[in-house]
Coordinates of C-alpha atoms in Angstrom, one line a residue:
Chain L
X3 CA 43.2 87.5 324.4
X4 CA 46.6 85.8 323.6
X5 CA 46.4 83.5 326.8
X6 CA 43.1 82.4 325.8
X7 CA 43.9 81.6 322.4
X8 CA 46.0 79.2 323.6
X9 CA 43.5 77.0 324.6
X10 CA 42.7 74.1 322.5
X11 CA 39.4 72.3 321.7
X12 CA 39.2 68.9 320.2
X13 CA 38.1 68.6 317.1
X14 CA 38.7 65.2 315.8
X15 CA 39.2 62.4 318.3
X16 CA 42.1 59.4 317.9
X17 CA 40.3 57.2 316.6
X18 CA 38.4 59.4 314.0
X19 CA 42.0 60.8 313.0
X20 CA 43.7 57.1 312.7
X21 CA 40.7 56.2 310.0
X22 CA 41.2 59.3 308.4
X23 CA 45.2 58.7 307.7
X24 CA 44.5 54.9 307.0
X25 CA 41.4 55.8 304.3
X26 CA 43.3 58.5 302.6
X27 CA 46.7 56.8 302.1
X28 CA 44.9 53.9 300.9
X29 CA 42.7 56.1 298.7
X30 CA 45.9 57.9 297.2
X31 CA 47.8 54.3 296.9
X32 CA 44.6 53.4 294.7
X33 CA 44.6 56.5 293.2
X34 CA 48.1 56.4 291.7
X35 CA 47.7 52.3 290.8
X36 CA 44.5 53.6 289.0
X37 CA 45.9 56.2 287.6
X38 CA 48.6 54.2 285.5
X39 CA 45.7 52.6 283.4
X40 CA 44.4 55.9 282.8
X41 CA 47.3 57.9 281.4
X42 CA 48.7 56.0 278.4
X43 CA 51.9 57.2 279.1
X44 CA 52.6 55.5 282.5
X45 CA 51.0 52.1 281.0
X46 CA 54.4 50.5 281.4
X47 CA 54.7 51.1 285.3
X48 CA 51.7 48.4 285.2
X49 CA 53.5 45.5 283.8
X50 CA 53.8 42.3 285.3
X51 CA 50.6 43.0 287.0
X52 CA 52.4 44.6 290.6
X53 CA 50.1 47.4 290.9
X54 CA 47.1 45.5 290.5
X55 CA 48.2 43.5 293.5
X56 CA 48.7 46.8 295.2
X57 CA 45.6 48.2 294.2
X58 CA 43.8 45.1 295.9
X59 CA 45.9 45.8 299.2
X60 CA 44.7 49.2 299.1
X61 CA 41.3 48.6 298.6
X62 CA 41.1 45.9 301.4
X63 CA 42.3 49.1 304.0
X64 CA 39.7 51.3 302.1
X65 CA 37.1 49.0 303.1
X66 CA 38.1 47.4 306.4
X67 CA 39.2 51.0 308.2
X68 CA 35.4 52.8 308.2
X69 CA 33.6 49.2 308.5
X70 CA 36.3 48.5 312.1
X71 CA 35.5 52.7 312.8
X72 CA 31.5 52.0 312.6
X73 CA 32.0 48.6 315.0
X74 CA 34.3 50.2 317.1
X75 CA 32.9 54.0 317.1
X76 CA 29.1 53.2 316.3
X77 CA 27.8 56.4 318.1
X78 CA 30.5 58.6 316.4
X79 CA 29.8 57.4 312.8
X80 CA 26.3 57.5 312.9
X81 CA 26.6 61.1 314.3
X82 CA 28.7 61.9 311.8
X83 CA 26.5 60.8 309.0
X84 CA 23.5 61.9 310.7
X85 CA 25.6 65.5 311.0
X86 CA 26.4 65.3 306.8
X87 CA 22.8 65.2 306.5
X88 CA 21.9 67.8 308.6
X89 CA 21.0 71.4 306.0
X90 CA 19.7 74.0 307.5
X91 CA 19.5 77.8 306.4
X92 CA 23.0 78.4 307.4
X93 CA 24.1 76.0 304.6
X94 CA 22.3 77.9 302.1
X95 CA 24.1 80.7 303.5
X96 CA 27.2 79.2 303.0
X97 CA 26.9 78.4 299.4
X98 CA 25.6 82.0 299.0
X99 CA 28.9 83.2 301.1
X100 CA 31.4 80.7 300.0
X101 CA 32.6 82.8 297.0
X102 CA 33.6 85.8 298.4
X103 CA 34.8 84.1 301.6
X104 CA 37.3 81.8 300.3
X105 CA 38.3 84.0 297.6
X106 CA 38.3 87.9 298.9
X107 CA 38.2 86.5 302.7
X108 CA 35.0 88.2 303.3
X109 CA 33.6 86.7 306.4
X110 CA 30.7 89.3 306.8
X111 CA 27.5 87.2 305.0
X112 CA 29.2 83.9 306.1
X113 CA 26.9 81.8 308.9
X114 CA 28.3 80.5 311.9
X115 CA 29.1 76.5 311.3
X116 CA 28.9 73.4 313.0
X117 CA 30.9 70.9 313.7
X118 CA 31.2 70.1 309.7
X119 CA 31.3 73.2 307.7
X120 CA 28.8 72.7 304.7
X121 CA 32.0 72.5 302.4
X122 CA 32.8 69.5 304.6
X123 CA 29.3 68.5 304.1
X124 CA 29.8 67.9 300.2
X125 CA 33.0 66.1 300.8
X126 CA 30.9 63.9 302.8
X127 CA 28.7 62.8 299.8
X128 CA 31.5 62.5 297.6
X129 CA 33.4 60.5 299.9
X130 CA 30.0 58.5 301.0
X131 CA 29.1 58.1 297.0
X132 CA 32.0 57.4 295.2
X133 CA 33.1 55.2 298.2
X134 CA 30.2 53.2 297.7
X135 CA 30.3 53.4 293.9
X136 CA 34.5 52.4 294.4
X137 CA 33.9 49.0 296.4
X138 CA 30.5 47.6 294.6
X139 CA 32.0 48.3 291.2
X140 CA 36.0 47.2 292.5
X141 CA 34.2 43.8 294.1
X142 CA 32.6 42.5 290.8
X143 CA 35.5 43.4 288.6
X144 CA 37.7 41.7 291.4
X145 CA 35.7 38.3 291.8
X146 CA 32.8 38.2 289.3
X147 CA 35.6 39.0 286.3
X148 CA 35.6 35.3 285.1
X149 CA 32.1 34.6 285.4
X150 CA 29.8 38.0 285.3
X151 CA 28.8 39.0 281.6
X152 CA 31.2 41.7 279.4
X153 CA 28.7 43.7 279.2
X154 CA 27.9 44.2 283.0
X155 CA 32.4 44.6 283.5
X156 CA 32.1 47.2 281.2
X157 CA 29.7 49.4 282.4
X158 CA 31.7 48.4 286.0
X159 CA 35.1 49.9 284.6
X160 CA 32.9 53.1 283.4
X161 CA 31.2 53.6 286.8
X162 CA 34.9 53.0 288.6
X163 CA 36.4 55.8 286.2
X164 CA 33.3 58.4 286.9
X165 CA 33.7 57.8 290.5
X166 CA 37.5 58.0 290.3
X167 CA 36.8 61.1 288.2
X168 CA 34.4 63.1 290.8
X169 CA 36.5 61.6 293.7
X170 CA 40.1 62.1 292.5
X171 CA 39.3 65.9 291.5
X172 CA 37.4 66.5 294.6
X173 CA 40.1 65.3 296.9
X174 CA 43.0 67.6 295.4
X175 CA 39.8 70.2 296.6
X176 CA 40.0 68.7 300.0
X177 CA 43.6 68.9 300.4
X178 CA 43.8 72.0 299.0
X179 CA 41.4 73.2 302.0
X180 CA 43.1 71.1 304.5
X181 CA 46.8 72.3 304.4
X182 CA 46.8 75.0 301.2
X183 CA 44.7 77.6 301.8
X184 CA 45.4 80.8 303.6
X185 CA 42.5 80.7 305.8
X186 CA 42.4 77.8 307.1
X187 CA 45.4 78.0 309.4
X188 CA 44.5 75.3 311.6
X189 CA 42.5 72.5 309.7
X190 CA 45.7 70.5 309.7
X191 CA 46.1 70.9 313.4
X192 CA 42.3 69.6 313.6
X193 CA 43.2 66.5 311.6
X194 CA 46.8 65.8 312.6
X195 CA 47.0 66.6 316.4
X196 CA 43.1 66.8 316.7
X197 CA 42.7 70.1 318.1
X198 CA 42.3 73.8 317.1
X199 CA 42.6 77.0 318.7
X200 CA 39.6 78.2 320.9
X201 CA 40.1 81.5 318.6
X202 CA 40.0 79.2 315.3
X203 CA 37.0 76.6 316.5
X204 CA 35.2 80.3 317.4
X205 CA 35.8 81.5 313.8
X206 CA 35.2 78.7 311.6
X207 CA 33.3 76.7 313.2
X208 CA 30.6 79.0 315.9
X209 CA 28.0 77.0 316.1
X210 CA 29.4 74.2 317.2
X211 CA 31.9 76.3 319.6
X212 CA 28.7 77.7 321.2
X213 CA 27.3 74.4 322.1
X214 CA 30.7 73.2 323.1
X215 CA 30.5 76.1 325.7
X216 CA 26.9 75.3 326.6
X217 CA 27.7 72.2 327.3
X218 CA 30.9 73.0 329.7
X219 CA 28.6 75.2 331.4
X220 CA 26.3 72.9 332.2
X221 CA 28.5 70.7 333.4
X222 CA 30.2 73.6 335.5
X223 CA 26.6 74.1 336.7
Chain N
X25 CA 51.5 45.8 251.9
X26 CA 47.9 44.6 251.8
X27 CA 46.1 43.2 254.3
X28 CA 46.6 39.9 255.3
X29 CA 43.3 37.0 256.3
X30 CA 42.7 33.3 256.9
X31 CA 39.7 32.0 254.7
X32 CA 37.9 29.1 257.0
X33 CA 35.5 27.2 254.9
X34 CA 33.3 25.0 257.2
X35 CA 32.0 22.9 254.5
X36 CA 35.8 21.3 254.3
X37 CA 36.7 21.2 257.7
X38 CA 36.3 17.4 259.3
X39 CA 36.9 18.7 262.7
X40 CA 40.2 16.7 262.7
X41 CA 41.9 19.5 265.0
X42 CA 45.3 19.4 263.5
X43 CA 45.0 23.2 263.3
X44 CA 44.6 23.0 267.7
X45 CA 46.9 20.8 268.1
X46 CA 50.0 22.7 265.8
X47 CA 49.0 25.8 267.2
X48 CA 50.0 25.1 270.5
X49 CA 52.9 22.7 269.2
X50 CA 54.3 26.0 267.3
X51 CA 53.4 28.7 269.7
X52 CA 54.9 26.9 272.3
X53 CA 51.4 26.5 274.5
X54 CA 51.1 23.4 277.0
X55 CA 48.3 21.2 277.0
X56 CA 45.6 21.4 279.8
X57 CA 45.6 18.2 281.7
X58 CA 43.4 18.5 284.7
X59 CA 44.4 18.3 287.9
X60 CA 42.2 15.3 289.7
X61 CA 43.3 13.6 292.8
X62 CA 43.7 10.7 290.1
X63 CA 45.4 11.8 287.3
X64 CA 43.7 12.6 284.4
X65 CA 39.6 12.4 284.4
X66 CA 37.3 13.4 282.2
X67 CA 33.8 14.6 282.2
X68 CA 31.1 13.7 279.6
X69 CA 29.5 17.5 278.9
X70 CA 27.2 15.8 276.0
X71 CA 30.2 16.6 273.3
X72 CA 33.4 15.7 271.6
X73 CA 34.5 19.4 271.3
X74 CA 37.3 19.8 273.4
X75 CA 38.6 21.7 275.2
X76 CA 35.3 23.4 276.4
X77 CA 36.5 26.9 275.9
X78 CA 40.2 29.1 274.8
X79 CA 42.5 29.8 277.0
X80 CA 45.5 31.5 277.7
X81 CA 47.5 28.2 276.7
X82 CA 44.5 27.3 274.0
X83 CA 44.7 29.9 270.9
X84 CA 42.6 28.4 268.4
X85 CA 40.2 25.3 268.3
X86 CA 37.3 23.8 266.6
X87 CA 33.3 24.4 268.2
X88 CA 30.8 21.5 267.2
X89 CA 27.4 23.1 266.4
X90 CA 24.4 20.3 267.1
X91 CA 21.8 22.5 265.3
X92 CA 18.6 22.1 262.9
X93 CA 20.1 22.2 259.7
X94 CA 17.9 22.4 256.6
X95 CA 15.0 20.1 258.2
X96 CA 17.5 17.8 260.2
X97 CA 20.0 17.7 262.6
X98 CA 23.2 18.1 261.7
X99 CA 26.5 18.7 263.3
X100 CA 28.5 21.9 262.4
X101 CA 32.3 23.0 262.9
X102 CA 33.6 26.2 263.8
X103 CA 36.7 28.0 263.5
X104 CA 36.9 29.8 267.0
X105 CA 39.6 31.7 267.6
X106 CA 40.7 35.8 267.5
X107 CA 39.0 37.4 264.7
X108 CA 41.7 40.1 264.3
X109 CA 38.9 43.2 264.0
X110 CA 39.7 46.0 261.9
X111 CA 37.9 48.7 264.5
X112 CA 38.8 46.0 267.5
X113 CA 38.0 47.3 270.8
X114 CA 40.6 45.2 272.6
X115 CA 42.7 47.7 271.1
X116 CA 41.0 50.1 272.0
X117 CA 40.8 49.6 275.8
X118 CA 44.2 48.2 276.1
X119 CA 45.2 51.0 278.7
X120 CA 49.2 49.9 277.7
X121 CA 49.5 49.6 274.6
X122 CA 49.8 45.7 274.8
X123 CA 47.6 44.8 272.0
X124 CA 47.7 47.0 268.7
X125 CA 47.4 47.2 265.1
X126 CA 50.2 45.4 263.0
X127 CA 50.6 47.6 260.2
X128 CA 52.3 45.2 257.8
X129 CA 49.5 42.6 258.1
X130 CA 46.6 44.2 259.1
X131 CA 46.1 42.0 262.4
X132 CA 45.6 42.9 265.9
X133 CA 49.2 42.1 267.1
X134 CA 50.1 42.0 270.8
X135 CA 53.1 42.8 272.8
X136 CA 52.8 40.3 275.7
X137 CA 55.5 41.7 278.0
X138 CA 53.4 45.2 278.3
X139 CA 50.4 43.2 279.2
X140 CA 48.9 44.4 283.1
X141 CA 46.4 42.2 283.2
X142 CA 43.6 43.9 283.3
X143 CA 41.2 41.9 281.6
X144 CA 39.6 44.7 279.6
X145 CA 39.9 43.4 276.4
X146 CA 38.2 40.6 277.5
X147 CA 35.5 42.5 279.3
X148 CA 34.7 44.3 275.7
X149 CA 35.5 41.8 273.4
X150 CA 32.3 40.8 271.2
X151 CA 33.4 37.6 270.6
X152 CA 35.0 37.0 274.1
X153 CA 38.2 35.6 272.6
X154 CA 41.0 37.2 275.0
X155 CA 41.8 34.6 278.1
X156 CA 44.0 35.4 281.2
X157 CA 45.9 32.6 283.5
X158 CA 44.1 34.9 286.4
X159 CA 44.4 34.5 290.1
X160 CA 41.4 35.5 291.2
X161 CA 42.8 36.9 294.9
X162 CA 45.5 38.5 293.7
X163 CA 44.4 39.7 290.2
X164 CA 47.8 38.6 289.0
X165 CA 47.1 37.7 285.0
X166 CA 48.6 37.7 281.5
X167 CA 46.2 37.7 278.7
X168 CA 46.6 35.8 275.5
X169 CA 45.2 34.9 272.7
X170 CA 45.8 34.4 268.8
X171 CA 48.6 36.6 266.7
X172 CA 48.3 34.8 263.8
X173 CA 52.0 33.4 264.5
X174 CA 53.7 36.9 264.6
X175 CA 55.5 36.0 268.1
X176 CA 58.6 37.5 268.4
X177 CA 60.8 34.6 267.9
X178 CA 58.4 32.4 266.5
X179 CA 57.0 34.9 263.4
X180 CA 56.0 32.6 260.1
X181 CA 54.8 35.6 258.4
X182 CA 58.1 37.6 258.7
X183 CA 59.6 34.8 257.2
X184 CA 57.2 34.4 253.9
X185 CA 55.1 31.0 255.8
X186 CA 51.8 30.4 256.7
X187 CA 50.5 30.7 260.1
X188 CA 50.8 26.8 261.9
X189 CA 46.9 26.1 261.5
X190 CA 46.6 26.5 257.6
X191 CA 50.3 24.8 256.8
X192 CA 48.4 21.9 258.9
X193 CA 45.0 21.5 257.4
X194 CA 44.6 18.5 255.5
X195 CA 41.5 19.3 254.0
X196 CA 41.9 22.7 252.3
X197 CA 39.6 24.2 254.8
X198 CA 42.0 27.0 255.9
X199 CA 43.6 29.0 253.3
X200 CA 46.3 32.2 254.1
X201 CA 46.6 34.9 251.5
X202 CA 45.6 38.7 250.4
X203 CA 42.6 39.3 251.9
X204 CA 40.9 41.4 249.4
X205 CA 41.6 37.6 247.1
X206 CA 40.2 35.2 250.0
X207 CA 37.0 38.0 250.2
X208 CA 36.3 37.2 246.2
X209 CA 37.6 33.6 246.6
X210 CA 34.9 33.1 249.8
X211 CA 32.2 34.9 247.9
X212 CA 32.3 33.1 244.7
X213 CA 32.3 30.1 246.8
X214 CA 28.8 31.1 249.3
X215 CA 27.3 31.5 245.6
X216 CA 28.0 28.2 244.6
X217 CA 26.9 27.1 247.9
X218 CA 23.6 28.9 247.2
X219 CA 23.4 27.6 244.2
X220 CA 23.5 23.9 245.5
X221 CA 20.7 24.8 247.7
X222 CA 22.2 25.8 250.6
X223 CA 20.0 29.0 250.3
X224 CA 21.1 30.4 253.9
X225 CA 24.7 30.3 253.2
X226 CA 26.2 32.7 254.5
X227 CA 30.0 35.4 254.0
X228 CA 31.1 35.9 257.3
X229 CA 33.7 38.7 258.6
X230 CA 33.7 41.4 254.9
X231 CA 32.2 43.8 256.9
X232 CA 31.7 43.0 260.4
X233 CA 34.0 45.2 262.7
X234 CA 35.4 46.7 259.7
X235 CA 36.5 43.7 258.2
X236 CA 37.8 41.0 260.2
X237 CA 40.8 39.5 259.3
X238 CA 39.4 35.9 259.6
X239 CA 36.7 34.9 256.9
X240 CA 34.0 32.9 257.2
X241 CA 32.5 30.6 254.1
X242 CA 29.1 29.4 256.0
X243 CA 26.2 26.8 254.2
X244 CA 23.9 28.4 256.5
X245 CA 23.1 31.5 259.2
X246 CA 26.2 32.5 261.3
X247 CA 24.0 32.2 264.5
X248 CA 23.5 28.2 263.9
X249 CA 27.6 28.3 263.8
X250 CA 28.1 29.9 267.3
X251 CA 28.7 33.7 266.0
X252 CA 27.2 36.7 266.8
X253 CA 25.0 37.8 263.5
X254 CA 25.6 41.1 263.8
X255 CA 28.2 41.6 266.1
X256 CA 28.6 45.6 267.3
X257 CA 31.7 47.6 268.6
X258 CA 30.6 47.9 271.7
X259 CA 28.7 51.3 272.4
X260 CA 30.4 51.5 276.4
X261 CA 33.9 51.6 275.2
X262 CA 33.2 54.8 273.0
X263 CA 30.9 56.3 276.0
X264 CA 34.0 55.1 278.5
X265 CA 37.5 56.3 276.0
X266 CA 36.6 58.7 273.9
X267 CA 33.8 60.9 275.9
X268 CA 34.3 60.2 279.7
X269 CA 38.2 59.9 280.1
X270 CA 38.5 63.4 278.5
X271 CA 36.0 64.5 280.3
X272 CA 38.1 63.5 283.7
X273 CA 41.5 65.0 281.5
X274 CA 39.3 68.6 281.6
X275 CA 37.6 68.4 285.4
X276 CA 41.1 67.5 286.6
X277 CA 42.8 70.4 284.7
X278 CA 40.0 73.0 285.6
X279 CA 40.3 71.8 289.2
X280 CA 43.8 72.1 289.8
X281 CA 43.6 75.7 287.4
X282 CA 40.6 76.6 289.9
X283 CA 42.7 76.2 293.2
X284 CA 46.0 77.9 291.9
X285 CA 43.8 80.7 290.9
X286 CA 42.4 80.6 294.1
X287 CA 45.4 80.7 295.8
X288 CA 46.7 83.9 294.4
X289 CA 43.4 85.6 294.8
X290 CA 42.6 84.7 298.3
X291 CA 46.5 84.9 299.7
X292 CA 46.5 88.3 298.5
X293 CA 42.8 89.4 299.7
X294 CA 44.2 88.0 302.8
X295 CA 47.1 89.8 303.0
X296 CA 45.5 93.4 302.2
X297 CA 42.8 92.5 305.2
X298 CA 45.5 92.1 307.8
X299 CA 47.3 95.0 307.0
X300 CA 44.1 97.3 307.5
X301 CA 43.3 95.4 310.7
X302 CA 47.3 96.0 311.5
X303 CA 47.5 99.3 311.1
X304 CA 43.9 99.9 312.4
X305 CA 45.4 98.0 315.9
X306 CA 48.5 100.2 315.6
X307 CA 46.2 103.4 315.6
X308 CA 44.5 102.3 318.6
X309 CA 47.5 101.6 320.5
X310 CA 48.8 105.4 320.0
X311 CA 45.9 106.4 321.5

């Protein structure tokens, strides 16, 4: 069993993993240069405007990074949407599961998973919602500031804090996940070498394992 | 100390503009020359009132109304400049602490060198006095706008004088003082203005805001001299600082509570699984 565990599956390809690390250290250098305006305490770090200027850098990667990923990779982020998407029963059954398997690691009512867990599911919708949210609200305050009417920039600044709200929160959720939790040993191995342990893909993620070995079969065949 | 105001009585003011011109002698703000291939050039925009708008380097300056005024057309001046708000919203939004309230006067002072830039006192101002210098690529700005001459350096009211624009008024329009004195001293002079037949005439700034610092004496409806009749704290900035940014303080807090209490439950369920399936392997093995 120990020889075969060795084996690795790929998870995320090279390309998928480069947009990943460009997206979230711009999303965490916006984070922190939004973050200054929000805690009255650290208001002085924004003087002299800097972190504005990086906060416009940031956003620039934020948006260039998936738009060059869909030109690039159009068959991988449209399956990847598509795959968000996708409930079925088993992602009931996760949310039914989810409790008493990431707390009590009781994997016994837990479905077999795809490719994207349900968990990973939600973090698409909050990534896909408040990313949209981020930019359409970020790109009127950026250019229409001089000309739009106060009242539209004000409900712009609200909208950008309830999405930096849901999406900062959510993403200490994600990392958590990724590298914190004790059962999911290899999720930073998925992300950061992009692949996992045939035992690990077979545990956490069985649906999509199955297929995997369908279609090396077939191909066999 | 009580509050401080500026009295502005239209029916004085000539429009002369010595008020916008020492403001920005005395505060130290350039003029705005535009930049055309051929030196200065000017635009006809259908009025004398000039500049067209405040800006960062404009403070203060007069608006001419061309408005029906009692049956006829007439041509009405206006003091435009920052009200100083008692419940101001700039302040309010300020996310540094640039712009506050000046305890000794009563004004919305504002500490320039903690200014960001972020334009949100402009975004919620009702009378869209705060102007930024703003690079629109960059988003590099400094905001600016009227302190009743309380600049560090350059403070008139520390030092017992007037602010620039009423030591310069040649016609009595703009008076400094007590504010609770200007409020009488404007209202006794609305009545007379009624009293003349100026039925619509109008006390401006006793109770809008709170009080604003700057009071208006009107001969006719605020509206028909460029200000908002009833002009409201805006309902957004309430929603936005005092309901939703708490709201993120808790979510964030519960969050990161969540996952530490997480941690500890799941490391240890963890941990107690393993040894079972340890010891269960262990057992096997001896047989």
């Amino acid at each position: 069993m120990s020889v075969k565990n060795e084996e690795r599956v790929e998870k995320y390809s090279r390309a998928t993993r480069i947009l990943h690390h460009i997206h979230t250290a711009a999303f965490i250098l916006l984070f922190l240069t939004g973050l200054v305006l929000f805690v009255p305490q650290l208001g002085v770090l924004a003087q002299g405007s800097w972190t504005r200027i990086v906060h416009r850098i940031a956003a620039l990667a934020f948006i260039i990074a998936p738009t060059l990923y869909t030109i690039l990779k159009p068959r991988a982020a449209i399956a990847a949407v598509k795959e968000a998407f996708t409930w079925g029963k088993d992602d009931l059954g996760w949310l039914k599961a989810a409790p008493r398997y990431y707390f009590l690691s009781d994997e016994k009512d837990m479905p077999a998973q795809g490719h994207m867990n349900t968990g990973q599911k939600l973090w698409w919708f909050i990534v896909l919602g408040t990313g949209a949210v981020f930019i359409l609200t970020g790109l009127i305050m950026w250019f229409l500031k001089t000309v739009a009417p106060g009242a539209l920039l004000q409900w712009m600044v609200f909208l950008h804090d309830i999405a930096f709200i849901a999406a900062g929160a959510m993403l200490f959720v994600h990392v958590y996940l990724g590298v914190i939790h004790p059962m999911m040993t290899e999720a930073w191995s998925a992300i950061s070498k992009g692949t996992v342990s045939k035992h690990y893909a077979q545990s956490h993620h069985g649906k999509w394992y199955e297929e995997q070995l369908h279609k090396a079969q077939k191909k066999d065949a | 100390m009580a509050d401080k105001a500026i009295l502005y009585d239209a029916t004085r003011c000539t429009a002369c503009r010595g008020c916008q011109g020492l403001c920005k002698e005395w505060n130290e703000n350039d003029e705005i020359i535009p930049k055309t291939e051929n030196g200065v050039k000017s635009r006809n925009w259908g009025s004398y009132e000039n500049p067209r708008e405040l800006a960062s380097s404009t403070w203060l300056k007069i608006t001419f109304n061309e408005v029906e005024h009692y049956g006829k057309v007439d041509w009405l001046f206006n003091r435009r400049a920052c009200m100083h708000c008692t419940d101001a919203v700039c302040v309010k939004v300020c996310p540094t602490g640039a712009l506050y309230h000046d305890e000794k006067y009563g004004i919305v002072a504002y500490n320039k060198s903690l200014c960001s830039g972020c334009g949100y006192c402009a975004d919620f101002c009702p009378f869209q006095v705060p102007q930024s210098n703003r690079n629109l690529i960059t988003g590099k700005a400094v905001m600016d706008k009227c302190v009743l001459c309380t600049q560090p350096g350059l403070n008139r009211l520390d030092a017992s004088y007037e602010p620039a624009c009423v030591k310069t008024c040649p016609t009595g329009a703009l008076t400094f003082g007590d504010r609770d004195a200007l409020v009488a001293d404007g209202k006794a002079r609305v009545q007379k203005l009624k009293s003349q037949g100026f039925t619509n005439a109008t006390f401006y700034g006793e109770k809008e805001l709170g009080g604003l610092h700057v009071l208006y004496v009107l001969n006719d409806t605020a509206d028909k001299y460029g200000l908002p009749v009833n002009p409201q704290y805006p309902a957004t900035a309430t929603a936005w600082k005092d309901v939703m940014q708490p709201l993120g303080w808790a979510v964030g807090g519960v969050t990161i509570l969540g996952l530490a209490m997480n941690y500890i439950i799941a490391r240890r369920a963890k941990a107690a699984q393993e040894a079972t399936v340890n010891k269960e392997t262990e057992n096997v093995g001896k047989k």
